């Protein structure tokens, strides 16, 4: 065959670049009749291809360089771990052996739970409360709009069915599935309902109680009248956390009254699905001190690598479009907090999670080996990765005769000319495309997404004459009304499919219906099975492949991509063939082999039906609960130690916390919606700013009549501000808490007089109003240690007991100055011991101190860049004095290196860049506020956070949520960008004062 340059460029290079725009250009070239114009277009096209090919090679080279650098860093980390832990990697490998060897399908799914007890009916006396979180998309229990957009797909179906299945398991009392509430005219009204019941279960015929079963709970966050794509939800996740926390506390108390003997029933586990929900679950898990589980579904680093390889977009463009870096950071944060990571396939662990700083297979082996022998890991931790394939709901699957031949053509009475009432409507919709509907059906079901590789399937079918003569092709490509209204990527795929059908003259052999609903999907599988057809998933990469399991359950043999989850599925079910998705000849050969060889078709059908129980929901949930039971339970100690009267008024406070209008209030000088407007120019004087703030607070949230007269307890608390008379903090009876978190420091890191001035002005403004002063309390949140904080207050002649709480050391300690049990025998303040126990999870003071000291050694050999500041350190905070600000690493660089070493903690620059502080993972100034909510019942929605325009690097974590954020303008020090690293996207819409 003669070499054809045009064919080479179009078929080889264009395919490699995966640039759909070039295909449209090529169509124009073919359609051009003028020879000169055609030649010019072809020449321009060749130059574009050359440029894109060169760009792609450059990106591939950069990718290889990144991977090489990462491997070197990992090897260095492992060497350090070997030295620090006094263990050899080979010892751990000998102890543990290879991870999950697979020889046969059955052995693969007979999990080795070691000392874990398999979940059984013996656990039916338990009354577990499980929380699942899936933030994005449109989630409801019935008539799911799967395929409506890229956010409403398989994950939505998975989490709803998981919630239902878990609620039916012995020992599970209630399952809550949290998602975002959407009250938009663009979507159905059902997505705006606060709750939706999925199931009500019973145990041994007895009712589960008024709260038992599975429920969808919709939490408002962000603009309530807009449906937002997942990329736009990141700034509002802290609001979601606060709203979910309020619901969980209310539900825990209700469950305690029903099944907990009066004690709150906290969640047994909090399970986040996808990066955004993982971020939320990490914060909720930390606030409640309960175990967290993560399922990634699809991962940001893998998507970033794939998009970079395509060569269409730069890394900056990818981040702008997909918020990919924020997503990756959310996944890293979720890894930090997770006890367990559930994956669908082995490939997901090795090739996807292995790309993350927070997980290393070899280091995880070492740490697991040490933990089993009871040897200290010095604060290092790697989450456990387990493979639990998703389950499937078989309620819509008709029982199949496993040993039968699957011949159901006689059930379809007279297909030609049959009445529409004699068959399911979707059958008639499919068969109207086909000239001979009796032929075996090749079925593909997916969105028209480029990565689903539908166009290659159509080419394979169109260019294989024997296959065309022997079978029909049915493409179920989501729902559409008008191609022009579809997203660019989906529209391009669909247009290409239609052109290929025309090119190969496939009319009468290919069905591509415009609409179907979820209830039609089982009928589509049934039709394909009755026609002795084959199901195919030709995706470039398939993370799992739930449709393959659905097809197998209906008796369909499968052909699937060899990249990803289908490898595990075909190994387990032994019911089909794997192919290279880039090789259209291999795809055609595999399809032809199954369609033409009836014995092979029967064997694959029988194997699939015989083994499909491995993917049932009961099997999934049994393995799931067994693994969850192996996590270390962490419940707050104060649940057992605090007398009942310590939580007085808690129920009333929690009810107040769910006032939607109040919680959504945002204070703004500039006149935002739902707030009052101050049109006067703002001065930089704190006294003037604070006074305007307090005036606006009074106007925008006037006290309800029930609070106009404060209770005697509240009066006594206010009158006793200067003396220690309370056994428990008075803030549990507060209706408002003003949290002062202004980071004003001098060049040496000491607090400036301006910080003191702000504190004094806030006190004066609040106390000038008698009603507000009776119900309001104060808290100070600072990076300084307690000793320097007290010195600052003494300088301003402010009593420590004027504050209900002091949050010191960047959130590593919480003090209650007006509380008797926070005073030691010498009359000194001591921190909340329950809080210290709460944040001790995965914390090693010595491990953090030694690692930071190693990482902060100057590269030029000039010595240490930092030295420990012993005076500012405490048991849960390692503080370093920065000696040379020009040589320090960014926060992002430090966080990456700590994660790679298995150290899970918070790190920040603070006090005008003079200090570097490291605190436990569960500690932070923002999480300390949630602790006050959980511990003492003071709603986050009733807190007013007063801060400056700039501050420590942990300030941005505090700025959003359901509290009211007040930003003072003025001469507050700003941390240089080069020390922050790539600053994380603001977590909320902030309105300045």
Short mmCIF file of C-alpha atoms in Angstrom, two decimals, residues 500-970:
data_model
loop_
_atom_site.label_atom_id
_atom_site.label_comp_id
_atom_site.label_asym_id
_atom_site.label_seq_id
_atom_site.Cartn_x
_atom_site.Cartn_y
_atom_site.Cartn_z
CA UNK A 500 -19.81 8.41 10.94
CA UNK A 501 -23.22 6.77 10.60
CA UNK A 502 -23.64 8.69 7.38
CA UNK A 503 -20.10 7.96 6.21
CA UNK A 504 -20.44 4.19 6.62
CA UNK A 505 -24.13 4.21 5.60
CA UNK A 506 -25.23 2.57 8.85
CA UNK A 507 -28.85 3.66 8.59
CA UNK A 508 -31.05 0.76 9.71
CA UNK A 509 -28.17 -0.85 11.62
CA UNK A 510 -27.61 1.73 14.38
CA UNK A 511 -30.17 2.92 16.95
CA UNK A 512 -29.56 6.15 18.88
CA UNK A 513 -32.77 7.23 20.71
CA UNK A 514 -32.94 10.80 22.02
CA UNK A 515 -34.61 10.12 25.36
CA UNK A 516 -34.87 7.48 28.04
CA UNK A 517 -35.49 7.52 31.77
CA UNK A 518 -33.94 5.52 34.57
CA UNK A 519 -36.77 2.98 34.59
CA UNK A 520 -36.06 2.20 30.91
CA UNK A 521 -32.48 1.06 31.52
CA UNK A 522 -33.34 -2.47 32.78
CA UNK A 523 -35.67 -2.91 29.78
CA UNK A 524 -32.86 -1.92 27.42
CA UNK A 525 -30.60 -4.57 28.95
CA UNK A 526 -33.42 -7.14 28.69
CA UNK A 527 -33.93 -6.37 25.01
CA UNK A 528 -30.22 -6.80 24.26
CA UNK A 529 -30.12 -10.08 26.20
CA UNK A 530 -33.17 -11.48 24.37
CA UNK A 531 -31.48 -10.63 21.08
CA UNK A 532 -28.41 -12.62 22.21
CA UNK A 533 -26.44 -9.41 22.19
CA UNK A 534 -23.25 -8.10 23.79
CA UNK A 535 -22.65 -5.10 26.05
CA UNK A 536 -19.55 -2.96 25.41
CA UNK A 537 -17.77 -0.30 27.42
CA UNK A 538 -14.95 1.06 25.21
CA UNK A 539 -13.95 3.98 27.50
CA UNK A 540 -10.35 5.19 27.33
CA UNK A 541 -10.16 4.73 31.12
CA UNK A 542 -13.01 3.41 33.28
CA UNK A 543 -12.57 3.92 37.05
CA UNK A 544 -15.00 1.10 37.82
CA UNK A 545 -17.71 0.22 35.29
CA UNK A 546 -21.05 -0.22 37.02
CA UNK A 547 -22.84 -0.68 33.69
CA UNK A 548 -20.80 -3.85 33.11
CA UNK A 549 -22.24 -5.34 36.30
CA UNK A 550 -25.77 -4.29 35.34
CA UNK A 551 -25.35 -5.91 31.94
CA UNK A 552 -24.00 -9.14 33.46
CA UNK A 553 -26.97 -9.28 35.85
CA UNK A 554 -29.28 -9.32 32.82
CA UNK A 555 -27.36 -12.14 31.14
CA UNK A 556 -25.26 -10.10 28.71
CA UNK A 557 -21.64 -11.04 27.92
CA UNK A 558 -19.33 -8.01 27.96
CA UNK A 559 -16.49 -6.44 25.99
CA UNK A 560 -14.65 -3.77 27.97
CA UNK A 561 -11.62 -1.51 28.06
CA UNK A 562 -8.50 -3.01 29.57
CA UNK A 563 -7.79 0.28 31.40
CA UNK A 564 -9.21 0.45 34.92
CA UNK A 565 -11.96 -1.33 36.81
CA UNK A 566 -13.20 -3.67 34.07
CA UNK A 567 -10.06 -5.77 34.60
CA UNK A 568 -11.24 -6.69 38.10
CA UNK A 569 -14.84 -7.16 36.99
CA UNK A 570 -14.06 -9.54 34.12
CA UNK A 571 -11.68 -11.46 36.38
CA UNK A 572 -14.41 -11.88 38.99
CA UNK A 573 -17.30 -12.63 36.64
CA UNK A 574 -15.35 -14.37 33.85
CA UNK A 575 -18.00 -13.27 31.38
CA UNK A 576 -16.29 -11.37 28.60
CA UNK A 577 -13.24 -9.99 26.83
CA UNK A 578 -10.90 -7.04 27.41
CA UNK A 579 -9.67 -4.82 24.57
CA UNK A 580 -7.35 -1.92 23.92
CA UNK A 581 -9.76 1.06 23.54
CA UNK A 582 -7.43 2.69 21.00
CA UNK A 583 -7.46 -0.37 18.72
CA UNK A 584 -10.68 -0.39 16.71
CA UNK A 585 -9.76 -3.66 15.01
CA UNK A 586 -9.41 -5.36 18.39
CA UNK A 587 -12.81 -3.98 19.40
CA UNK A 588 -14.45 -5.32 16.23
CA UNK A 589 -12.75 -8.73 16.58
CA UNK A 590 -13.89 -9.14 20.21
CA UNK A 591 -17.48 -8.22 19.38
CA UNK A 592 -17.54 -10.50 16.36
CA UNK A 593 -16.11 -13.39 18.37
CA UNK A 594 -18.84 -13.19 21.02
CA UNK A 595 -21.69 -12.63 18.57
CA UNK A 596 -20.62 -15.37 16.16
CA UNK A 597 -19.55 -18.06 18.65
CA UNK A 598 -22.78 -19.17 20.35
CA UNK A 599 -20.99 -21.56 22.71
CA UNK A 600 -18.72 -18.79 23.94
CA UNK A 601 -21.72 -16.46 24.29
CA UNK A 602 -23.58 -19.06 26.40
CA UNK A 603 -20.53 -19.70 28.58
CA UNK A 604 -20.00 -15.98 29.27
CA UNK A 605 -23.70 -15.52 30.01
CA UNK A 606 -23.78 -18.41 32.50
CA UNK A 607 -20.57 -17.27 34.25
CA UNK A 608 -21.90 -13.73 34.65
CA UNK A 609 -25.22 -14.85 36.14
CA UNK A 610 -23.53 -17.38 38.42
CA UNK A 611 -21.01 -14.90 39.89
CA UNK A 612 -23.06 -11.71 39.92
CA UNK A 613 -23.91 -12.12 43.63
CA UNK A 614 -20.37 -10.91 44.37
CA UNK A 615 -21.62 -7.44 43.46
CA UNK A 616 -24.89 -7.45 45.42
CA UNK A 617 -25.58 -4.66 47.90
CA UNK A 618 -25.85 -7.02 50.91
CA UNK A 619 -22.38 -8.38 50.07
CA UNK A 620 -21.03 -4.85 49.66
CA UNK A 621 -22.55 -3.63 52.93
CA UNK A 622 -21.35 -6.68 54.87
CA UNK A 623 -17.78 -6.05 53.76
CA UNK A 624 -18.23 -2.29 54.30
CA UNK A 625 -19.45 -2.65 57.90
CA UNK A 626 -16.75 -5.21 58.67
CA UNK A 627 -14.08 -2.76 57.56
CA UNK A 628 -15.71 0.17 59.36
CA UNK A 629 -15.87 -1.84 62.58
CA UNK A 630 -12.11 -2.21 62.34
CA UNK A 631 -11.59 1.57 62.56
CA UNK A 632 -10.66 2.94 65.97
CA UNK A 633 -13.74 4.47 67.56
CA UNK A 634 -13.21 8.01 68.75
CA UNK A 635 -16.02 9.53 70.78
CA UNK A 636 -15.61 12.70 72.85
CA UNK A 637 -14.82 11.91 76.49
CA UNK A 638 -17.08 14.67 77.74
CA UNK A 639 -20.13 12.73 76.50
CA UNK A 640 -19.57 10.47 79.53
CA UNK A 641 -18.16 13.00 82.00
CA UNK A 642 -20.45 16.03 81.67
CA UNK A 643 -23.50 16.03 83.99
CA UNK A 644 -26.89 16.50 82.41
CA UNK A 645 -27.38 19.98 83.83
CA UNK A 646 -24.18 21.22 82.14
CA UNK A 647 -26.04 21.30 78.84
CA UNK A 648 -28.91 23.43 80.12
CA UNK A 649 -30.65 25.38 77.40
CA UNK A 650 -28.77 23.28 74.81
CA UNK A 651 -31.94 22.13 73.08
CA UNK A 652 -33.15 25.69 72.80
CA UNK A 653 -29.80 26.82 71.43
CA UNK A 654 -29.68 24.05 68.83
CA UNK A 655 -33.17 24.92 67.67
CA UNK A 656 -32.12 28.54 67.33
CA UNK A 657 -29.11 27.45 65.30
CA UNK A 658 -31.27 26.24 62.44
CA UNK A 659 -32.89 29.61 61.71
CA UNK A 660 -32.12 29.71 58.00
CA UNK A 661 -32.56 33.44 57.47
CA UNK A 662 -30.32 34.31 60.41
CA UNK A 663 -27.62 31.81 59.45
CA UNK A 664 -27.41 33.11 55.91
CA UNK A 665 -26.95 36.75 56.98
CA UNK A 666 -23.83 38.45 55.71
CA UNK A 667 -22.81 41.83 57.06
CA UNK A 668 -21.65 44.35 54.52
CA UNK A 669 -20.74 48.00 54.54
CA UNK A 670 -21.05 48.08 50.75
CA UNK A 671 -24.71 47.06 50.61
CA UNK A 672 -24.96 43.41 49.65
CA UNK A 673 -28.28 41.63 49.30
CA UNK A 674 -30.01 40.76 52.62
CA UNK A 675 -27.99 43.33 54.55
CA UNK A 676 -28.23 46.96 55.48
CA UNK A 677 -26.10 49.52 53.73
CA UNK A 678 -23.80 52.09 55.30
CA UNK A 679 -22.97 54.67 52.69
CA UNK A 680 -20.62 56.76 54.79
CA UNK A 681 -16.91 56.58 54.01
CA UNK A 682 -15.00 54.27 56.32
CA UNK A 683 -12.12 55.56 58.39
CA UNK A 684 -9.14 53.46 59.43
CA UNK A 685 -9.81 54.28 63.09
CA UNK A 686 -10.87 51.07 64.94
CA UNK A 687 -13.19 53.02 67.25
CA UNK A 688 -15.16 54.47 64.33
CA UNK A 689 -15.28 51.12 62.47
CA UNK A 690 -16.37 49.10 65.52
CA UNK A 691 -19.10 51.59 66.40
CA UNK A 692 -20.57 51.41 62.88
CA UNK A 693 -20.40 47.62 63.01
CA UNK A 694 -22.33 47.43 66.27
CA UNK A 695 -24.96 49.87 65.05
CA UNK A 696 -25.51 47.72 62.00
CA UNK A 697 -25.70 44.50 64.02
CA UNK A 698 -28.42 46.06 66.19
CA UNK A 699 -30.41 47.14 63.14
CA UNK A 700 -30.02 43.94 61.11
CA UNK A 701 -30.77 41.40 63.83
CA UNK A 702 -32.97 42.89 66.50
CA UNK A 703 -33.60 40.69 69.54
CA UNK A 704 -36.82 38.67 69.51
CA UNK A 705 -39.27 39.45 72.33
CA UNK A 706 -38.39 36.20 74.09
CA UNK A 707 -34.84 37.47 74.57
CA UNK A 708 -35.67 41.04 75.53
CA UNK A 709 -35.49 40.09 79.18
CA UNK A 710 -32.57 37.85 79.99
CA UNK A 711 -32.90 34.95 82.42
CA UNK A 712 -31.58 35.21 85.95
CA UNK A 713 -28.79 32.83 84.98
CA UNK A 714 -27.73 35.18 82.23
CA UNK A 715 -27.80 38.21 84.56
CA UNK A 716 -25.76 36.41 87.17
CA UNK A 717 -23.28 35.35 84.51
CA UNK A 718 -22.90 38.93 83.33
CA UNK A 719 -22.61 40.31 86.84
CA UNK A 720 -20.02 37.70 87.76
CA UNK A 721 -17.72 38.59 84.91
CA UNK A 722 -14.92 39.56 87.23
CA UNK A 723 -15.02 36.53 89.51
CA UNK A 724 -14.63 32.78 89.11
CA UNK A 725 -17.93 31.28 90.25
CA UNK A 726 -18.98 28.99 87.38
CA UNK A 727 -18.15 25.30 87.27
CA UNK A 728 -18.89 25.22 83.52
CA UNK A 729 -18.27 28.02 80.99
CA UNK A 730 -21.00 30.66 80.86
CA UNK A 731 -20.75 30.72 77.07
CA UNK A 732 -23.11 27.71 77.00
CA UNK A 733 -25.85 30.20 77.91
CA UNK A 734 -24.75 32.92 75.52
CA UNK A 735 -26.94 33.98 72.63
CA UNK A 736 -24.05 35.70 70.84
CA UNK A 737 -20.32 35.34 70.90
CA UNK A 738 -17.99 38.02 69.55
CA UNK A 739 -14.76 36.32 68.48
CA UNK A 740 -11.87 38.77 68.13
CA UNK A 741 -9.25 37.33 65.76
CA UNK A 742 -7.36 40.42 64.61
CA UNK A 743 -3.74 39.53 63.74
CA UNK A 744 -1.89 42.79 64.50
CA UNK A 745 1.77 42.32 65.32
CA UNK A 746 4.95 44.34 65.40
CA UNK A 747 8.09 43.48 63.45
CA UNK A 748 9.33 41.25 66.29
CA UNK A 749 6.04 39.33 66.48
CA UNK A 750 4.70 40.95 69.62
CA UNK A 751 1.11 42.16 69.65
CA UNK A 752 0.70 45.76 68.56
CA UNK A 753 -1.31 48.39 70.43
CA UNK A 754 -3.84 48.34 67.62
CA UNK A 755 -4.90 44.80 68.59
CA UNK A 756 -5.46 46.00 72.13
CA UNK A 757 -7.40 49.00 70.85
CA UNK A 758 -9.72 46.77 68.80
CA UNK A 759 -10.43 44.58 71.86
CA UNK A 760 -11.22 47.62 74.00
CA UNK A 761 -13.50 49.15 71.39
CA UNK A 762 -15.45 45.92 70.86
CA UNK A 763 -15.99 45.64 74.63
CA UNK A 764 -17.08 49.24 74.91
CA UNK A 765 -19.46 49.05 71.94
CA UNK A 766 -21.17 45.86 73.10
CA UNK A 767 -21.48 46.92 76.72
CA UNK A 768 -22.93 50.27 75.76
CA UNK A 769 -26.12 48.40 74.83
CA UNK A 770 -27.71 46.83 77.91
CA UNK A 771 -29.69 44.18 76.03
CA UNK A 772 -26.77 43.09 73.87
CA UNK A 773 -24.35 42.93 76.80
CA UNK A 774 -26.66 40.60 78.77
CA UNK A 775 -26.72 37.92 76.09
CA UNK A 776 -23.29 38.38 74.50
CA UNK A 777 -19.94 36.87 75.32
CA UNK A 778 -16.39 37.40 74.07
CA UNK A 779 -13.62 35.13 72.85
CA UNK A 780 -10.09 35.98 71.76
CA UNK A 781 -8.46 33.87 69.03
CA UNK A 782 -4.72 34.35 68.54
CA UNK A 783 -1.45 32.68 67.55
CA UNK A 784 0.19 33.88 70.79
CA UNK A 785 0.69 31.57 73.77
CA UNK A 786 -1.36 32.15 76.92
CA UNK A 787 1.44 33.98 78.72
CA UNK A 788 1.80 36.66 76.03
CA UNK A 789 -1.98 36.92 75.66
CA UNK A 790 -2.37 37.64 79.39
CA UNK A 791 0.45 40.20 79.23
CA UNK A 792 -1.36 42.00 76.41
CA UNK A 793 -4.61 42.08 78.40
CA UNK A 794 -2.82 43.37 81.50
CA UNK A 795 -1.29 46.13 79.40
CA UNK A 796 -4.80 47.28 78.48
CA UNK A 797 -6.13 46.71 82.03
CA UNK A 798 -8.52 44.03 80.72
CA UNK A 799 -9.46 41.16 82.98
CA UNK A 800 -8.99 37.69 81.50
CA UNK A 801 -12.39 36.80 82.98
CA UNK A 802 -13.98 39.33 80.63
CA UNK A 803 -13.56 36.62 78.01
CA UNK A 804 -15.65 33.47 77.97
CA UNK A 805 -12.91 31.70 76.01
CA UNK A 806 -9.29 32.26 75.00
CA UNK A 807 -8.14 30.33 71.92
CA UNK A 808 -4.33 30.42 72.00
CA UNK A 809 -1.43 28.94 70.09
CA UNK A 810 -3.24 29.08 66.71
CA UNK A 811 -6.02 26.89 68.09
CA UNK A 812 -3.87 24.38 70.00
CA UNK A 813 -5.33 25.37 73.40
CA UNK A 814 -8.72 26.62 74.64
CA UNK A 815 -9.11 28.30 78.04
CA UNK A 816 -12.22 29.39 79.98
CA UNK A 817 -11.00 32.13 82.35
CA UNK A 818 -14.32 32.41 84.23
CA UNK A 819 -14.61 28.69 84.96
CA UNK A 820 -13.51 27.03 88.17
CA UNK A 821 -12.38 23.71 86.70
CA UNK A 822 -9.96 25.59 84.40
CA UNK A 823 -7.98 26.89 87.39
CA UNK A 824 -5.23 24.68 88.82
CA UNK A 825 -4.11 24.42 92.45
CA UNK A 826 -1.74 27.38 92.02
CA UNK A 827 -4.50 29.61 90.69
CA UNK A 828 -3.24 29.51 87.11
CA UNK A 829 -5.37 28.95 84.03
CA UNK A 830 -5.19 25.50 82.54
CA UNK A 831 -6.47 24.50 79.09
CA UNK A 832 -9.64 22.52 78.41
CA UNK A 833 -8.40 18.95 78.94
CA UNK A 834 -11.19 17.49 76.82
CA UNK A 835 -10.12 19.69 73.92
CA UNK A 836 -6.50 18.55 74.29
CA UNK A 837 -7.61 14.93 74.24
CA UNK A 838 -9.80 15.73 71.24
CA UNK A 839 -6.95 17.13 69.13
CA UNK A 840 -4.31 14.56 70.18
CA UNK A 841 -5.40 12.19 67.40
CA UNK A 842 -2.41 11.44 65.12
CA UNK A 843 -0.24 14.04 66.86
CA UNK A 844 3.42 13.64 67.72
CA UNK A 845 5.11 16.72 69.15
CA UNK A 846 8.61 15.30 68.77
CA UNK A 847 7.95 13.95 65.28
CA UNK A 848 6.72 17.36 64.05
CA UNK A 849 9.58 19.23 65.74
CA UNK A 850 12.31 16.99 64.36
CA UNK A 851 10.89 16.87 60.84
CA UNK A 852 10.44 20.63 60.55
CA UNK A 853 13.98 21.17 61.81
CA UNK A 854 15.29 18.85 59.07
CA UNK A 855 13.21 20.42 56.31
CA UNK A 856 14.17 23.96 57.23
CA UNK A 857 17.92 23.50 56.85
CA UNK A 858 19.27 26.06 54.34
CA UNK A 859 20.18 24.59 50.95
CA UNK A 860 23.36 26.66 50.74
CA UNK A 861 24.77 25.11 53.91
CA UNK A 862 24.51 28.34 55.91
CA UNK A 863 22.74 26.61 58.81
CA UNK A 864 19.25 26.40 60.17
CA UNK A 865 16.63 28.81 58.87
CA UNK A 866 14.52 28.46 62.03
CA UNK A 867 15.04 27.73 65.71
CA UNK A 868 12.48 26.50 68.19
CA UNK A 869 10.64 29.15 70.18
CA UNK A 870 10.19 27.26 73.44
CA UNK A 871 8.25 30.08 75.11
CA UNK A 872 5.58 29.99 72.37
CA UNK A 873 5.40 26.19 72.20
CA UNK A 874 3.18 23.88 74.17
CA UNK A 875 2.30 20.20 74.23
CA UNK A 876 0.19 20.57 71.07
CA UNK A 877 2.00 23.40 69.30
CA UNK A 878 5.56 23.48 67.99
CA UNK A 879 6.61 27.07 67.38
CA UNK A 880 9.73 28.12 65.49
CA UNK A 881 11.32 31.55 65.33
CA UNK A 882 12.19 32.43 61.74
CA UNK A 883 15.82 33.56 61.48
CA UNK A 884 15.97 34.29 57.75
CA UNK A 885 12.64 35.03 56.04
CA UNK A 886 14.25 34.88 52.57
CA UNK A 887 15.19 31.20 52.88
CA UNK A 888 12.03 29.69 54.29
CA UNK A 889 9.90 27.36 52.20
CA UNK A 890 6.31 28.09 51.26
CA UNK A 891 3.41 26.59 53.19
CA UNK A 892 2.51 24.44 50.17
CA UNK A 893 6.04 23.01 49.97
CA UNK A 894 6.13 22.26 53.70
CA UNK A 895 2.67 20.69 53.69
CA UNK A 896 3.62 18.47 50.73
CA UNK A 897 6.78 17.20 52.44
CA UNK A 898 5.05 16.56 55.75
CA UNK A 899 2.32 14.55 54.02
CA UNK A 900 4.83 12.46 52.11
CA UNK A 901 6.39 11.57 55.45
CA UNK A 902 3.05 10.54 56.89
CA UNK A 903 2.79 13.48 59.30
CA UNK A 904 -0.78 14.86 59.46
CA UNK A 905 -0.85 18.34 60.94
CA UNK A 906 -1.58 22.01 60.29
CA UNK A 907 1.30 24.34 59.52
CA UNK A 908 1.18 28.14 59.27
CA UNK A 909 3.26 31.31 59.27
CA UNK A 910 2.00 33.76 61.84
CA UNK A 911 2.70 36.85 63.94
CA UNK A 912 3.84 39.00 61.06
CA UNK A 913 5.92 36.19 59.52
CA UNK A 914 8.15 35.89 62.58
CA UNK A 915 6.90 32.45 63.61
CA UNK A 916 6.26 29.10 61.98
CA UNK A 917 3.79 27.03 64.02
CA UNK A 918 2.75 23.40 63.68
CA UNK A 919 -0.37 22.09 65.42
CA UNK A 920 -2.39 18.82 65.32
CA UNK A 921 -4.58 17.95 62.37
CA UNK A 922 -7.80 18.37 64.38
CA UNK A 923 -6.73 21.72 65.82
CA UNK A 924 -7.17 25.13 64.23
CA UNK A 925 -8.73 28.43 65.13
CA UNK A 926 -11.74 27.71 62.91
CA UNK A 927 -12.23 24.18 64.26
CA UNK A 928 -11.95 25.52 67.82
CA UNK A 929 -15.13 27.54 67.18
CA UNK A 930 -16.91 24.39 66.01
CA UNK A 931 -15.67 22.65 69.15
CA UNK A 932 -17.40 25.33 71.25
CA UNK A 933 -20.58 24.61 69.28
CA UNK A 934 -20.35 20.84 69.76
CA UNK A 935 -19.16 21.00 73.39
CA UNK A 936 -21.29 23.80 74.79
CA UNK A 937 -24.17 24.19 72.32
CA UNK A 938 -23.35 27.74 71.21
CA UNK A 939 -24.34 27.80 67.54
CA UNK A 940 -21.73 28.84 65.01
CA UNK A 941 -24.49 30.89 63.41
CA UNK A 942 -24.58 33.07 66.54
CA UNK A 943 -20.89 33.91 66.40
CA UNK A 944 -19.46 37.17 65.05
CA UNK A 945 -15.88 36.79 63.86
CA UNK A 946 -14.00 40.11 63.91
CA UNK A 947 -10.78 40.03 61.92
CA UNK A 948 -8.58 42.22 59.74
CA UNK A 949 -8.12 42.42 55.99
CA UNK A 950 -4.95 40.35 56.32
CA UNK A 951 -3.51 38.01 58.89
CA UNK A 952 -1.80 34.70 59.57
CA UNK A 953 -1.88 32.03 56.87
CA UNK A 954 -4.66 30.20 58.75
CA UNK A 955 -6.94 33.25 58.61
CA UNK A 956 -8.64 32.31 55.35
CA UNK A 957 -9.95 29.08 56.91
CA UNK A 958 -11.86 31.20 59.41
CA UNK A 959 -13.50 33.60 57.01
CA UNK A 960 -16.46 31.62 55.72
CA UNK A 961 -19.15 29.50 57.24
CA UNK A 962 -22.42 30.28 58.97
CA UNK A 963 -20.89 32.72 61.43
CA UNK A 964 -20.98 36.43 60.58
CA UNK A 965 -17.63 37.59 59.32
CA UNK A 966 -16.63 41.17 60.09
CA UNK A 967 -13.50 42.50 58.39
CA UNK A 968 -11.87 45.60 59.80
CA UNK A 969 -9.97 47.80 57.40
CA UNK A 970 -6.75 49.41 58.38
#
